[in-house]
Coordinates of C-alpha atoms and ligand atoms in Angstrom, one line a residue:
M16 CA -9.5 -92.7 -75.8
N17 CA -13.0 -92.9 -74.2
N18 CA -15.8 -93.5 -76.7
A19 CA -18.6 -91.4 -75.2
F20 CA -22.0 -90.7 -76.9
G21 CA -23.5 -87.3 -77.4
L22 CA -26.7 -86.1 -75.7
D23 CA -28.5 -82.8 -76.5
I24 CA -31.3 -82.2 -74.1
G25 CA -33.3 -79.6 -76.0
S26 CA -36.4 -77.9 -74.7
E27 CA -38.6 -79.8 -77.1
T28 CA -36.6 -82.8 -78.2
I29 CA -33.8 -84.9 -76.8
K30 CA -31.2 -86.0 -79.4
I31 CA -28.8 -88.8 -79.0
M32 CA -25.9 -90.0 -81.2
Q33 CA -23.0 -92.4 -80.9
L34 CA -20.1 -92.3 -83.4
V35 CA -17.1 -94.5 -84.0
K36 CA -14.0 -93.6 -85.9
K37 CA -13.8 -95.8 -89.0
G38 CA -12.3 -94.8 -92.3
A39 CA -12.4 -91.2 -93.5
K40 CA -15.8 -90.3 -92.0
P41 CA -17.0 -91.1 -88.5
R42 CA -19.7 -93.8 -88.5
V43 CA -23.1 -93.4 -86.8
V44 CA -23.7 -96.5 -84.7
A45 CA -26.7 -95.1 -82.8
A46 CA -29.0 -92.1 -83.2
G47 CA -32.5 -91.1 -82.2
V48 CA -34.8 -88.4 -81.0
A49 CA -37.5 -88.2 -78.3
K50 CA -39.8 -85.6 -76.8
N51 CA -38.5 -83.8 -73.7
P52 CA -41.3 -84.3 -71.1
L53 CA -40.2 -81.2 -69.1
L54 CA -39.9 -78.8 -72.0
G55 CA -36.6 -77.4 -71.0
F56 CA -37.1 -77.3 -67.3
I57 CA -34.2 -78.5 -65.1
S58 CA -33.5 -78.5 -61.4
T59 CA -31.6 -80.4 -58.8
N60 CA -34.8 -81.8 -57.3
E61 CA -34.8 -85.6 -58.0
K62 CA -38.6 -85.9 -58.1
E63 CA -39.0 -83.1 -60.6
I64 CA -36.3 -84.3 -63.0
T65 CA -37.1 -88.1 -62.9
P66 CA -39.4 -88.0 -66.0
L67 CA -36.6 -86.4 -68.0
A68 CA -34.1 -89.1 -66.7
E69 CA -36.6 -91.8 -67.7
A70 CA -37.0 -90.4 -71.2
I71 CA -33.2 -90.3 -71.7
K72 CA -32.9 -93.9 -70.4
L73 CA -35.6 -95.1 -72.8
L74 CA -34.1 -93.2 -75.8
R75 CA -30.7 -94.6 -75.1
K76 CA -32.0 -98.1 -74.9
E77 CA -34.2 -97.8 -78.1
S78 CA -31.4 -96.2 -80.1
G79 CA -28.9 -98.9 -79.2
V80 CA -26.2 -96.8 -77.6
T81 CA -23.5 -99.2 -76.3
T82 CA -21.8 -97.0 -73.7
A83 CA -22.8 -95.2 -70.5
L84 CA -20.1 -92.5 -71.0
V85 CA -21.8 -89.3 -72.2
T86 CA -20.9 -85.8 -73.4
A87 CA -23.9 -83.6 -72.9
S88 CA -24.7 -80.0 -73.8
M89 CA -26.2 -77.1 -71.7
P90 CA -28.4 -74.4 -73.2
E91 CA -26.4 -71.7 -74.8
R92 CA -28.4 -68.9 -73.1
S93 CA -27.4 -70.1 -69.7
V94 CA -23.7 -70.5 -70.3
F95 CA -21.2 -67.6 -70.4
I96 CA -18.6 -67.9 -73.1
Q97 CA -16.3 -65.3 -74.4
T98 CA -12.9 -64.8 -75.9
I99 CA -10.5 -62.5 -74.2
E100 CA -6.9 -61.4 -75.0
V101 CA -4.0 -61.4 -72.6
P102 CA -0.4 -60.4 -73.1
K103 CA 2.0 -63.3 -73.8
M104 CA 3.4 -64.6 -70.5
T105 CA 4.7 -67.8 -68.8
E106 CA 2.3 -70.6 -68.3
K107 CA 2.5 -70.1 -64.6
E108 CA 1.4 -66.5 -64.8
L109 CA -1.2 -67.2 -67.4
G110 CA -3.8 -69.0 -65.1
Q111 CA -3.7 -66.2 -62.7
A112 CA -4.1 -63.5 -65.3
I113 CA -7.0 -65.3 -67.0
L114 CA -8.8 -65.7 -63.7
L115 CA -8.4 -62.0 -62.9
Q116 CA -9.8 -60.9 -66.3
A117 CA -12.5 -63.6 -66.1
E118 CA -13.7 -62.3 -62.8
S119 CA -14.3 -58.9 -64.3
V120 CA -16.3 -60.1 -67.3
I121 CA -18.3 -63.1 -65.9
P122 CA -21.6 -61.7 -64.6
K123 CA -21.7 -64.0 -61.5
P124 CA -19.4 -64.6 -58.5
M125 CA -16.7 -67.1 -59.4
S126 CA -17.9 -69.2 -56.3
E127 CA -21.2 -69.8 -58.1
V128 CA -19.9 -71.0 -61.5
S129 CA -17.9 -73.9 -62.9
F130 CA -15.1 -72.3 -64.9
D131 CA -12.9 -73.5 -67.7
W132 CA -10.6 -71.9 -70.3
R133 CA -8.3 -72.8 -73.2
T134 CA -6.1 -70.9 -75.6
I135 CA -7.1 -70.4 -79.2
E136 CA -4.6 -70.2 -82.1
D137 CA -5.2 -66.9 -83.8
E138 CA -2.7 -65.3 -86.2
K139 CA -3.9 -61.7 -85.8
T140 CA -3.7 -61.8 -82.0
Q141 CA -0.3 -63.5 -82.1
K142 CA 1.0 -60.8 -84.4
E143 CA -0.1 -58.2 -81.8
G144 CA 2.0 -60.1 -79.2
K145 CA -1.0 -61.4 -77.3
L146 CA -2.8 -64.7 -76.6
K147 CA -6.4 -65.4 -77.3
V148 CA -8.2 -67.3 -74.6
L149 CA -11.7 -68.8 -74.6
I150 CA -13.3 -68.6 -71.2
I151 CA -16.4 -70.6 -70.2
A152 CA -18.5 -70.3 -67.1
A153 CA -21.7 -72.2 -66.3
P154 CA -23.8 -71.6 -63.2
L155 CA -23.2 -74.4 -60.7
V156 CA -27.0 -74.9 -60.1
L157 CA -27.3 -75.6 -63.8
T158 CA -24.3 -78.0 -64.0
E159 CA -25.5 -79.8 -60.9
G160 CA -29.0 -80.2 -62.3
Y161 CA -27.7 -81.7 -65.6
L162 CA -25.2 -84.0 -63.8
K163 CA -28.1 -85.2 -61.6
V164 CA -30.3 -86.0 -64.5
L165 CA -27.6 -87.8 -66.3
R166 CA -26.7 -90.0 -63.2
L167 CA -30.4 -90.7 -62.6
A168 CA -30.6 -91.9 -66.2
G169 CA -27.8 -94.4 -65.3
L170 CA -25.1 -92.5 -67.3
D171 CA -21.5 -91.7 -66.6
P172 CA -21.0 -88.0 -67.5
L173 CA -17.6 -87.3 -69.1
S174 CA -18.2 -83.7 -69.9
L175 CA -20.8 -80.9 -70.1
E176 CA -20.3 -78.5 -72.9
S177 CA -22.0 -75.3 -74.2
E178 CA -24.0 -75.8 -77.4
S179 CA -21.8 -73.2 -79.3
L180 CA -18.7 -75.3 -78.7
A181 CA -20.5 -78.5 -79.9
L182 CA -21.6 -76.6 -83.0
T183 CA -18.1 -75.3 -83.5
R184 CA -16.8 -78.8 -83.5
F185 CA -19.6 -79.9 -85.8
I186 CA -18.6 -77.2 -88.3
Q187 CA -15.0 -78.2 -88.0
T188 CA -15.6 -81.8 -88.7
T189 CA -18.1 -81.3 -91.5
I190 CA -17.1 -78.1 -93.3
G191 CA -13.6 -77.5 -92.0
K192 CA -11.7 -74.4 -90.9
K193 CA -13.7 -71.6 -92.3
N194 CA -15.4 -68.3 -91.2
I195 CA -19.0 -69.2 -90.7
L196 CA -22.0 -67.9 -88.9
V197 CA -24.3 -70.5 -87.4
F198 CA -27.8 -69.6 -86.5
S199 CA -29.1 -72.2 -84.1
W200 CA -32.9 -72.0 -84.0
G201 CA -34.8 -74.3 -81.7
M202 CA -37.8 -74.0 -79.4
K203 CA -36.4 -71.7 -76.7
S204 CA -33.2 -70.8 -78.5
A205 CA -32.2 -68.5 -81.3
D206 CA -28.4 -68.3 -81.0
I207 CA -25.9 -66.7 -83.3
I208 CA -22.5 -68.3 -83.2
V209 CA -19.7 -66.8 -85.2
I210 CA -16.8 -69.1 -86.0
K211 CA -13.4 -67.8 -87.2
N212 CA -11.2 -70.2 -89.0
G213 CA -12.9 -73.2 -87.3
D214 CA -12.8 -71.7 -83.8
F215 CA -15.4 -70.1 -81.6
Y216 CA -15.4 -66.3 -82.0
L217 CA -18.6 -64.9 -80.4
N218 CA -22.2 -65.8 -79.6
R219 CA -25.4 -63.9 -79.0
S220 CA -28.7 -65.3 -77.7
L221 CA -31.8 -63.6 -79.4
S222 CA -35.4 -63.5 -78.5
G223 CA -37.0 -64.7 -81.8
T224 CA -37.1 -68.3 -80.8
G225 CA -39.4 -71.1 -82.3
E226 CA -41.6 -70.7 -79.3
A227 CA -41.8 -66.9 -79.9
L228 CA -42.9 -67.5 -83.5
T229 CA -45.7 -69.8 -82.4
R230 CA -46.7 -67.2 -79.8
A231 CA -46.9 -64.4 -82.4
I232 CA -49.2 -66.6 -84.6
N233 CA -51.3 -67.5 -81.5
I234 CA -51.8 -63.8 -80.7
G235 CA -51.8 -62.4 -84.3
L236 CA -54.3 -64.9 -85.8
G237 CA -56.3 -65.6 -82.6
L238 CA -55.5 -69.4 -82.7
D239 CA -54.9 -71.6 -79.7
V240 CA -51.2 -72.6 -79.2
P241 CA -51.4 -76.1 -80.7
S242 CA -53.2 -74.7 -83.8
A243 CA -50.7 -71.9 -84.1
E244 CA -47.8 -74.4 -83.9
Q245 CA -49.5 -76.4 -86.7
Y246 CA -50.0 -73.3 -88.9
K247 CA -46.4 -72.4 -88.4
K248 CA -45.2 -75.9 -89.5
T249 CA -47.7 -76.1 -92.4
Y250 CA -47.5 -72.6 -93.9
G251 CA -44.3 -71.0 -92.7
L252 CA -43.3 -68.2 -95.1
S253 CA -45.2 -69.6 -98.0
S254 CA -47.9 -67.6 -99.8
E255 CA -50.5 -70.2 -99.0
A256 CA -53.4 -69.1 -96.7
E257 CA -52.7 -65.6 -98.2
G258 CA -49.3 -65.5 -96.5
K259 CA -51.0 -64.7 -93.2
V260 CA -48.6 -66.7 -91.1
G261 CA -45.6 -65.1 -92.8
K262 CA -47.0 -61.6 -92.2
T263 CA -47.5 -62.4 -88.5
I264 CA -44.0 -63.5 -87.9
Q265 CA -42.4 -60.9 -90.1
P266 CA -41.4 -58.4 -87.3
L267 CA -39.6 -61.2 -85.4
L268 CA -37.8 -62.3 -88.5
E269 CA -36.7 -58.7 -89.2
T270 CA -35.3 -58.4 -85.7
L271 CA -33.3 -61.6 -86.3
V272 CA -32.0 -60.3 -89.6
N273 CA -30.8 -57.1 -88.0
E274 CA -29.0 -58.9 -85.2
I275 CA -27.4 -61.3 -87.6
K276 CA -26.2 -58.4 -89.8
K277 CA -24.8 -56.6 -86.7
A278 CA -22.8 -59.7 -85.8
V279 CA -21.5 -60.1 -89.3
N280 CA -20.6 -56.4 -89.5
F281 CA -18.8 -56.5 -86.1
F282 CA -16.7 -59.5 -87.2
E283 CA -15.9 -58.1 -90.6
E284 CA -14.8 -54.7 -89.3
K285 CA -12.8 -56.0 -86.4
E286 CA -11.1 -58.9 -88.2
Q287 CA -11.0 -57.5 -91.8
E288 CA -12.1 -60.8 -93.0
K289 CA -15.4 -62.0 -94.6
I290 CA -18.1 -64.3 -93.4
P291 CA -19.4 -65.8 -96.6
M292 CA -21.9 -68.3 -95.3
M293 CA -24.6 -68.9 -92.7
I294 CA -25.6 -72.4 -91.6
L295 CA -29.1 -72.7 -90.2
T296 CA -29.6 -75.4 -87.6
G297 CA -32.3 -76.6 -85.2
G298 CA -35.9 -77.5 -85.7
S299 CA -37.0 -73.9 -86.6
S300 CA -34.8 -73.9 -89.7
L301 CA -37.4 -76.3 -91.1
L302 CA -39.7 -73.2 -91.3
S303 CA -40.9 -73.2 -94.9
G304 CA -39.1 -70.6 -96.9
A305 CA -36.6 -69.7 -94.1
A306 CA -33.4 -70.3 -96.0
E307 CA -34.6 -68.3 -99.0
Y308 CA -35.7 -65.5 -96.8
F309 CA -32.4 -65.2 -95.0
T310 CA -30.4 -65.5 -98.3
K311 CA -32.4 -62.6 -99.7
T312 CA -32.3 -60.4 -96.7
L313 CA -28.7 -61.1 -95.5
G314 CA -27.0 -61.3 -98.9
L315 CA -25.1 -64.4 -97.6
E316 CA -25.1 -67.9 -98.8
V317 CA -27.5 -69.7 -96.4
Q318 CA -27.6 -73.5 -96.0
I319 CA -29.7 -75.7 -93.8
A320 CA -27.3 -77.9 -91.8
N321 CA -27.0 -81.5 -92.9
P322 CA -25.1 -83.3 -90.1
F323 CA -25.2 -86.6 -91.9
Y324 CA -23.3 -85.2 -94.8
G325 CA -19.9 -85.6 -93.1
L326 CA -20.8 -89.0 -91.5
T327 CA -21.2 -92.6 -92.7
V328 CA -24.8 -93.5 -92.0
A329 CA -26.7 -96.8 -92.6
P330 CA -29.5 -96.2 -95.2
D331 CA -32.3 -97.3 -92.8
F332 CA -31.0 -94.8 -90.2
L333 CA -30.9 -92.0 -92.8
E334 CA -34.5 -92.8 -93.8
T335 CA -35.9 -92.4 -90.3
L336 CA -33.9 -89.4 -89.3
R337 CA -34.0 -87.5 -92.6
K338 CA -37.0 -85.3 -92.0
D339 CA -35.5 -84.0 -88.8
T340 CA -31.9 -83.6 -90.2
P341 CA -31.0 -80.1 -88.9
I342 CA -31.9 -80.8 -85.3
F343 CA -29.0 -83.2 -85.1
S344 CA -26.2 -80.6 -85.5
V345 CA -25.5 -80.0 -81.7
V346 CA -25.5 -83.7 -80.9
T347 CA -23.2 -84.5 -83.8
G348 CA -20.6 -82.0 -82.4
L349 CA -21.0 -83.6 -78.9
A350 CA -20.7 -87.2 -80.3
A351 CA -17.5 -86.2 -82.2
K352 CA -15.8 -85.0 -79.0
E353 CA -14.6 -88.4 -77.7
I354 CA -14.2 -90.9 -80.4
Ligands
LIG1 N1 -41.6 -77.5 -90.1 C1 -41.3 -76.6 -89.1 N2 -41.5 -75.3 -89.3 C2 -41.3 -74.4 -88.3 N3 -40.8 -74.7 -87.1 C3 -40.6 -76.0 -86.9 C4 -40.8 -77.0 -87.8 N4 -40.5 -78.2 -87.3 C5 -40.1 -78.0 -86.0 N5 -40.2 -76.7 -85.8 C6 -39.9 -75.9 -84.5 O1 -38.6 -76.4 -84.1 C7 -38.5 -76.2 -82.7 C8 -37.9 -77.4 -82.1 O2 -36.6 -77.6 -82.6 P1 -35.5 -78.4 -81.8 O3 -35.9 -79.8 -81.6 O4 -34.2 -78.1 -82.6 O5 -35.5 -77.6 -80.4 P2 -34.8 -78.0 -79.1 O6 -33.4 -78.4 -79.4 O7 -35.6 -79.1 -78.4 O8 -34.9 -76.7 -78.3 P3 -33.9 -75.6 -77.7 O9 -32.6 -75.9 -78.4 O10 -34.4 -74.3 -78.0 O11 -33.8 -75.9 -76.2 C9 -39.9 -76.0 -82.2 O12 -40.1 -74.6 -81.8 C10 -40.8 -76.3 -83.4 O13 -42.0 -75.5 -83.5
LIG2 MG1 -31.6 -77.3 -79.4

């Protein structure tokens, strides 16, 4: 099997990780993080994306990645991913039936997307005499932009994947086959991913992103954006500074809680199964008091992701990466794909 490394090109930070299979837990042989100079911008224009390619090249060199083969992610909000159900049929008929259904749910013409599908084992669907199928479509302009950046960085792209599928693999390899809601909270992302028995179930992209929190503080407290960002990181939901930061972002948090509750209720009613736990990932999960707030308002067990828990990591690595731990969840799932 190919040993590819994982690359998560986030809007604020680029994360890199290479794993090798050794013993019970995969071993981290390279990992690192760097700023994204383009803050999430991507295009197929070589001149525009060269600074990003250079940053990736440097990060790969500095973190000691030993292969050019890469599995990279694309932002969840730009990828269409859904499970559909089709009647049981022969393999030959299946491809055609899936394509037909996909055409009716994918919000873009099939000629403008790169399309993929795979079947999912699901007892309930099987009992109903049907097959559950995961369909994935990414706009071609987006995949072309990412492939161009990767090649400019001197890499050999093996696959591009949606963040939710990387996170699903991350949960499978660290927690196992469980029902879990992942809340992936970065700079431009606030994504709900519901996982059923270790497999992707549904996703939703919300507007209460890390950037939106900063913007609320910027407007609410009349601070410039860099100071608002600093206030957010220093005070979060703590009662310090009279809890002013917390009060400013409260409406955004309430919207997030409502959307998360809706996703949990939808799942529990449809599947007649429980989601006992939420995993918080991404840099915004470092918001002071966030885990406690969500535990209280959602009535779920909430944990901040610790991707290094399921991996063997050299102590010096752990020391340098520890403060950023939850931001490595997507890249861990990517790195675990081809080892
Ligand atoms: N201590 C903290 N408190 C609150 N927010 C924080 C803290 N540390 C980092 N953040 C926020 O985390 C976000 C960056 O997280 P991350 O690196 O996971 O994003 P990204 O993967 O680059 O972005 P995206 O996935 O949205 O494209 C920023 O919005 C930043 O303000
Ligand atoms: Mg991210």
